[in-house]
Tab-separated table of C-alpha atoms in Angstrom:
chain	number	residue	atom	x	y	z
A	814	MET	CA	96.850	105.131	109.683
A	815	PRO	CA	95.862	105.669	106.015
A	816	HIS	CA	98.333	107.430	103.748
A	817	ILE	CA	96.731	109.570	101.033
A	818	PHE	CA	98.599	110.291	97.810
A	819	ARG	CA	97.368	112.776	95.246
A	820	GLY	CA	97.242	111.378	91.708
A	821	LEU	CA	98.737	112.827	88.548
A	822	TRP	CA	95.464	114.470	87.487
A	823	PRO	CA	93.644	117.123	89.581
A	824	ALA	CA	90.355	115.221	89.704
A	825	GLN	CA	91.937	111.998	90.864
A	826	TRP	CA	92.731	111.007	94.377
A	827	VAL	CA	94.179	107.678	95.257
A	828	VAL	CA	93.970	106.355	98.778
A	829	PHE	CA	96.332	103.607	99.776
A	830	ILE	CA	95.580	101.879	103.030
A	831	MET	CA	99.091	100.885	103.943
A	832	SER	CA	99.508	98.299	106.625
A	833	GLU	CA	102.835	97.667	108.281
A	834	LYS	CA	105.536	97.681	105.632
A	835	SER	CA	106.194	94.187	104.329
A	836	MET	CA	109.757	92.985	104.610
A	837	ARG	CA	111.586	92.285	101.384
A	838	LEU	CA	113.089	88.940	102.402
A	839	GLU	CA	110.297	87.654	104.609
A	840	ASN	CA	110.260	83.834	104.812
A	841	LYS	CA	113.539	83.607	102.867
A	842	VAL	CA	116.595	81.697	104.080
A	843	ALA	CA	120.022	83.075	103.187
A	844	ILE	CA	123.467	81.519	103.577
A	845	ILE	CA	126.226	84.137	103.645
A	846	THR	CA	129.878	83.086	103.643
A	847	GLY	CA	132.528	85.331	105.115
A	848	ALA	CA	129.797	86.758	107.329
A	849	ALA	CA	131.789	87.177	110.539
A	850	SER	CA	132.977	90.652	109.538
A	851	GLY	CA	133.061	93.301	106.818
A	852	PHE	CA	130.692	93.123	103.863
A	853	GLY	CA	129.375	89.701	104.864
A	854	GLU	CA	128.436	90.854	108.351
A	855	GLY	CA	126.724	93.890	106.840
A	856	MET	CA	124.677	91.660	104.533
A	857	ALA	CA	123.729	89.285	107.353
A	858	ARG	CA	122.432	92.124	109.508
A	859	ARG	CA	120.642	93.901	106.660
A	860	PHE	CA	119.005	90.731	105.336
A	861	ALA	CA	117.801	89.861	108.849
A	862	GLU	CA	116.273	93.337	109.197
A	863	GLU	CA	114.239	92.552	106.080
A	864	GLY	CA	112.893	89.283	107.453
A	865	ALA	CA	115.388	86.648	106.286
A	866	LYS	CA	116.632	83.718	108.303
A	867	ILE	CA	120.434	83.795	108.174
A	868	VAL	CA	123.203	81.210	108.181
A	869	VAL	CA	126.311	83.119	109.255
A	870	ALA	CA	129.148	81.053	107.765
A	871	ASP	CA	132.815	81.831	108.297
A	872	LEU	CA	136.147	80.181	108.991
A	873	ASN	CA	136.298	82.522	112.000
A	874	ALA	CA	133.989	80.612	114.351
A	875	ARG	CA	134.171	83.173	117.139
A	876	GLY	CA	133.161	86.017	114.809
A	877	ALA	CA	130.386	83.983	113.193
A	878	GLU	CA	128.972	83.053	116.595
A	879	ARG	CA	129.038	86.718	117.666
A	880	VAL	CA	127.188	87.956	114.563
A	881	ALA	CA	124.548	85.217	114.815
A	882	ALA	CA	124.020	85.912	118.529
A	883	GLU	CA	123.597	89.631	117.887
A	884	ILE	CA	121.055	88.974	115.121
A	885	GLY	CA	119.133	86.650	117.432
A	886	LYS	CA	116.850	83.685	116.870
A	887	ALA	CA	116.647	84.365	113.116
A	888	ALA	CA	120.294	83.304	112.692
A	889	ILE	CA	122.556	80.325	113.177
A	890	TRP	CA	126.300	80.107	112.591
A	891	THR	CA	128.643	77.557	111.084
A	892	GLN	CA	132.415	77.352	110.944
A	893	THR	CA	133.001	76.865	107.232
A	894	ASP	CA	136.123	76.604	105.123
A	895	VAL	CA	134.788	77.445	101.651
A	896	SER	CA	137.775	75.822	99.969
A	897	LEU	CA	136.423	72.393	101.008
A	898	ARG	CA	133.357	70.778	99.424
A	899	SER	CA	132.693	68.676	102.540
A	900	GLU	CA	132.250	71.839	104.606
A	901	PHE	CA	129.686	73.169	102.137
A	902	ASP	CA	127.704	69.971	102.638
A	903	GLU	CA	127.836	70.466	106.412
A	904	MET	CA	126.776	74.111	106.056
A	905	VAL	CA	123.829	73.196	103.826
A	906	TYR	CA	122.792	70.448	106.248
A	907	ALA	CA	122.815	72.961	109.109
A	908	ALA	CA	120.734	75.432	107.094
A	909	LYS	CA	118.151	72.831	106.120
A	910	SER	CA	117.980	71.432	109.646
A	911	ALA	CA	117.412	74.862	111.176
A	912	PHE	CA	115.190	76.520	108.583
A	913	GLY	CA	114.013	73.842	106.135
A	914	ARG	CA	115.059	75.509	102.880
A	915	ILE	CA	117.669	77.659	101.128
A	916	ASP	CA	116.543	80.609	99.005
A	917	ILE	CA	119.673	82.757	98.774
A	918	MET	CA	123.322	81.732	98.552
A	919	VAL	CA	125.814	84.573	98.973
A	920	ASN	CA	129.403	83.728	98.045
A	921	ASN	CA	131.060	86.526	99.942
A	922	ALA	CA	134.179	84.953	101.464
A	923	GLY	CA	137.294	86.280	99.769
A	924	TYR	CA	141.072	86.290	99.960
A	925	THR	CA	143.842	88.384	98.426
A	926	HIS	CA	147.597	88.636	98.268
A	927	ARG	CA	149.248	91.837	99.419
A	928	ASN	CA	149.583	94.559	96.773
A	929	GLY	CA	152.957	94.138	95.105
A	930	ASP	CA	154.953	92.457	92.350
A	931	MET	CA	152.965	89.587	90.833
A	932	LEU	CA	156.147	87.474	90.692
A	933	ASP	CA	156.540	87.679	94.463
A	934	VAL	CA	153.226	85.933	95.202
A	935	SER	CA	153.881	82.419	96.456
A	936	GLU	CA	152.212	79.407	94.901
A	937	GLU	CA	150.593	78.638	98.255
A	938	THR	CA	148.972	82.085	98.318
A	939	PHE	CA	147.938	81.781	94.665
A	940	ASP	CA	146.275	78.436	95.379
A	941	LEU	CA	144.397	79.885	98.346
A	942	ILE	CA	143.127	82.803	96.241
A	943	THR	CA	141.785	80.451	93.585
A	944	ALA	CA	140.271	78.109	96.188
A	945	VAL	CA	138.410	80.858	98.082
A	946	ASN	CA	137.550	83.285	95.281
A	947	MET	CA	136.887	80.781	92.498
A	948	LYS	CA	136.478	77.158	93.491
A	949	ALA	CA	134.138	78.047	96.362
A	950	ILE	CA	131.615	79.305	93.777
A	951	TYR	CA	131.744	75.859	92.167
A	952	HIS	CA	131.296	74.164	95.549
A	953	ALA	CA	128.332	76.414	96.333
A	954	ALA	CA	126.633	75.649	93.026
A	955	LEU	CA	126.977	71.899	93.527
A	956	ALA	CA	125.528	72.235	97.017
A	957	VAL	CA	122.575	74.574	96.499
A	958	VAL	CA	121.431	74.440	92.870
A	959	PRO	CA	119.655	71.059	93.244
A	960	ILE	CA	117.877	72.350	96.360
A	961	MET	CA	116.810	75.578	94.672
A	962	GLU	CA	115.615	73.691	91.604
A	963	ARG	CA	113.384	71.465	93.764
A	964	GLN	CA	112.012	74.551	95.507
A	965	GLY	CA	111.185	76.250	92.212
A	966	GLY	CA	113.942	78.852	92.162
A	967	GLY	CA	116.457	80.848	94.136
A	968	VAL	CA	119.194	83.454	94.097
A	969	ILE	CA	122.965	83.069	93.955
A	970	LEU	CA	124.950	86.214	94.653
A	971	THR	CA	128.736	86.569	94.621
A	972	THR	CA	130.901	89.371	95.941
A	973	ALA	CA	133.278	90.027	93.045
A	974	SER	CA	135.167	93.344	92.816
A	975	THR	CA	135.903	96.372	90.706
A	976	ALA	CA	139.293	94.648	90.379
A	977	GLY	CA	137.653	92.214	87.970
A	978	LEU	CA	136.428	95.082	85.772
A	979	ARG	CA	139.165	97.676	86.048
A	980	PRO	CA	142.329	95.985	87.318
A	981	ARG	CA	144.894	97.932	89.325
A	982	PRO	CA	148.638	97.178	89.294
A	983	GLY	CA	149.944	95.068	92.146
A	984	LEU	CA	146.909	92.819	92.547
A	985	THR	CA	147.241	90.735	89.389
A	986	TRP	CA	146.233	87.307	90.701
A	987	TYR	CA	143.424	88.717	92.856
A	988	ASN	CA	142.174	90.740	89.875
A	989	ALA	CA	142.162	87.597	87.748
A	990	SER	CA	140.177	85.636	90.320
A	991	LYS	CA	137.497	88.320	90.436
A	992	GLY	CA	137.334	88.501	86.641
A	993	TRP	CA	136.747	84.741	86.722
A	994	ALA	CA	133.954	85.221	89.286
A	995	ILE	CA	132.235	87.763	87.021
A	996	THR	CA	132.414	85.461	83.992
A	997	ALA	CA	131.192	82.503	86.067
A	998	THR	CA	128.268	84.615	87.263
A	999	LYS	CA	127.182	85.485	83.740
A	1000	SER	CA	127.570	81.923	82.479
A	1001	MET	CA	125.695	80.449	85.438
A	1002	ALA	CA	122.923	83.004	84.951
A	1003	VAL	CA	122.329	81.848	81.387
A	1004	GLU	CA	122.395	78.160	82.260
A	1005	LEU	CA	120.268	78.382	85.405
A	1006	ALA	CA	117.626	80.827	84.141
A	1007	PRO	CA	115.296	77.988	82.981
A	1008	LYS	CA	115.357	76.709	86.573
A	1009	ASN	CA	114.275	80.162	87.839
A	1010	ILE	CA	117.604	80.609	89.629
A	1011	ARG	CA	118.954	84.135	89.294
A	1012	VAL	CA	122.732	84.639	89.483
A	1013	ASN	CA	124.326	88.062	89.962
A	1014	CYS	CA	127.457	89.553	91.463
A	1015	LEU	CA	128.484	92.734	93.217
A	1016	CYS	CA	131.601	94.666	92.262
A	1017	PRO	CA	132.493	96.797	95.285
A	1018	VAL	CA	135.352	99.218	95.405
A	1019	ALA	CA	137.587	98.592	98.409
A	1020	GLY	CA	136.038	99.460	101.730
A	1021	GLU	CA	136.657	99.671	105.434
A	1022	THR	CA	137.261	95.958	105.937
A	1023	GLY	CA	140.097	93.761	107.141
A	1024	MET	CA	141.405	93.317	103.589
A	1025	LEU	CA	141.963	97.035	102.946
A	1026	GLU	CA	145.589	97.053	104.106
A	1027	LYS	CA	146.476	94.239	101.685
A	1028	PHE	CA	144.752	96.029	98.803
A	1029	MET	CA	146.763	99.172	99.471
A	1030	GLY	CA	150.049	97.413	100.255
A	1031	ALA	CA	150.433	99.466	103.433
A	1032	ASP	CA	147.977	101.472	105.511
A	1033	THR	CA	149.043	105.081	105.948
A	1034	PRO	CA	146.988	108.299	105.836
A	1035	GLU	CA	148.765	109.284	102.605
A	1036	ILE	CA	147.999	106.007	100.833
A	1037	ARG	CA	144.400	106.067	102.043
A	1038	GLU	CA	143.955	109.580	100.688
A	1039	LYS	CA	145.423	108.610	97.326
A	1040	PHE	CA	143.111	105.615	97.163
A	1041	ARG	CA	140.097	107.697	98.188
A	1042	ALA	CA	140.921	110.302	95.544
A	1043	SER	CA	140.483	107.678	92.803
A	1044	ILE	CA	136.792	107.325	93.725
A	1045	PRO	CA	134.608	110.117	92.256
A	1046	LEU	CA	132.207	110.159	95.214
A	1047	GLY	CA	135.211	110.711	97.455
A	1048	ARG	CA	135.030	107.870	99.966
A	1049	LEU	CA	135.575	104.155	100.409
A	1050	SER	CA	132.657	101.746	100.397
A	1051	THR	CA	130.987	100.654	103.631
A	1052	PRO	CA	129.397	97.322	104.589
A	1053	LEU	CA	125.996	99.038	104.481
A	1054	ASP	CA	126.573	100.215	100.886
A	1055	ILE	CA	127.259	96.655	99.810
A	1056	ALA	CA	124.496	95.175	101.959
A	1057	ASN	CA	121.845	97.466	100.467
A	1058	ALA	CA	122.889	96.551	96.923
A	1059	ALA	CA	122.909	92.849	97.829
A	1060	LEU	CA	119.479	93.174	99.438
A	1061	TRP	CA	117.983	94.544	96.248
A	1062	LEU	CA	119.520	91.858	94.048
A	1063	ALA	CA	118.363	89.129	96.444
A	1064	SER	CA	114.821	90.476	96.704
A	1065	ASP	CA	111.856	89.991	94.403
A	1066	GLU	CA	112.243	93.638	93.375
A	1067	ALA	CA	115.068	92.364	91.145
A	1068	ALA	CA	113.045	89.414	89.811
A	1069	PHE	CA	113.997	90.224	86.199
A	1070	ILE	CA	117.681	90.847	86.929
A	1071	THR	CA	120.188	88.069	86.255
A	1072	GLY	CA	123.745	87.900	84.952
A	1073	VAL	CA	124.579	91.391	86.225
A	1074	ALA	CA	127.914	92.537	87.672
A	1075	LEU	CA	126.668	95.518	89.679
A	1076	GLU	CA	129.294	98.172	90.360
A	1077	VAL	CA	129.002	99.527	93.913
A	1078	ASP	CA	131.984	101.771	93.635
A	1079	GLY	CA	131.216	105.460	93.953
A	1080	GLY	CA	132.018	105.863	90.250
A	1081	ARG	CA	135.435	104.172	90.388
A	1082	CYS	CA	134.892	102.191	87.172
A	1083	ILE	CA	133.684	105.101	85.055
């Protein structure tokens, strides 16, 4: 049915014959790591709603399979350890075999130590943080940039954190890894712009995900309230908040946006 909009001037009428709303990621293929739960699951579902084909990648095979099954025929799943380059190659092979191309790479998988004294974090935990939060971005670039270049462009999106912009005590090594991710994003954006590959990152404030307890150190109503009080809009982030921001950055609506660390934080970083 036609939708009629009145113009800015009294004598003008503009009639837009609006067919079914076009989907923002129609015919796009997106790989999303850490997509079995939390922010990654939210992105997978939201991207699929907007027409994308989804590769649900996660170390948690059972969760990845569940999310892909609930999305339906527009999704496949892979069990992927992002700390290993060989598993990126397998993930990319699965994506290409199923859907023929890769348009969007979302580096969402993340890991943190529990909030506490930085000297109490073991070397094993430190190494895992750097492997998942930092080195995985390198693995992803090696795997997808040549494909995107051959296709004429693409989007790389990383889930960083407000911790990389406004560090909080007790999360020193996690904060540092997210600061690294932000700097890598900006540097990659400059280098890959001539290839028409846009690179951006999201900086969410902590949300209702499995990592929340580690961010807070302990999960009690009192600690949650204190944490919530530090956010001007008065609540934690949700997977849908992050997914909607990611959707915009991944879509052609953000075609002139690259090198941005977008705060999705309810005002936390002000």
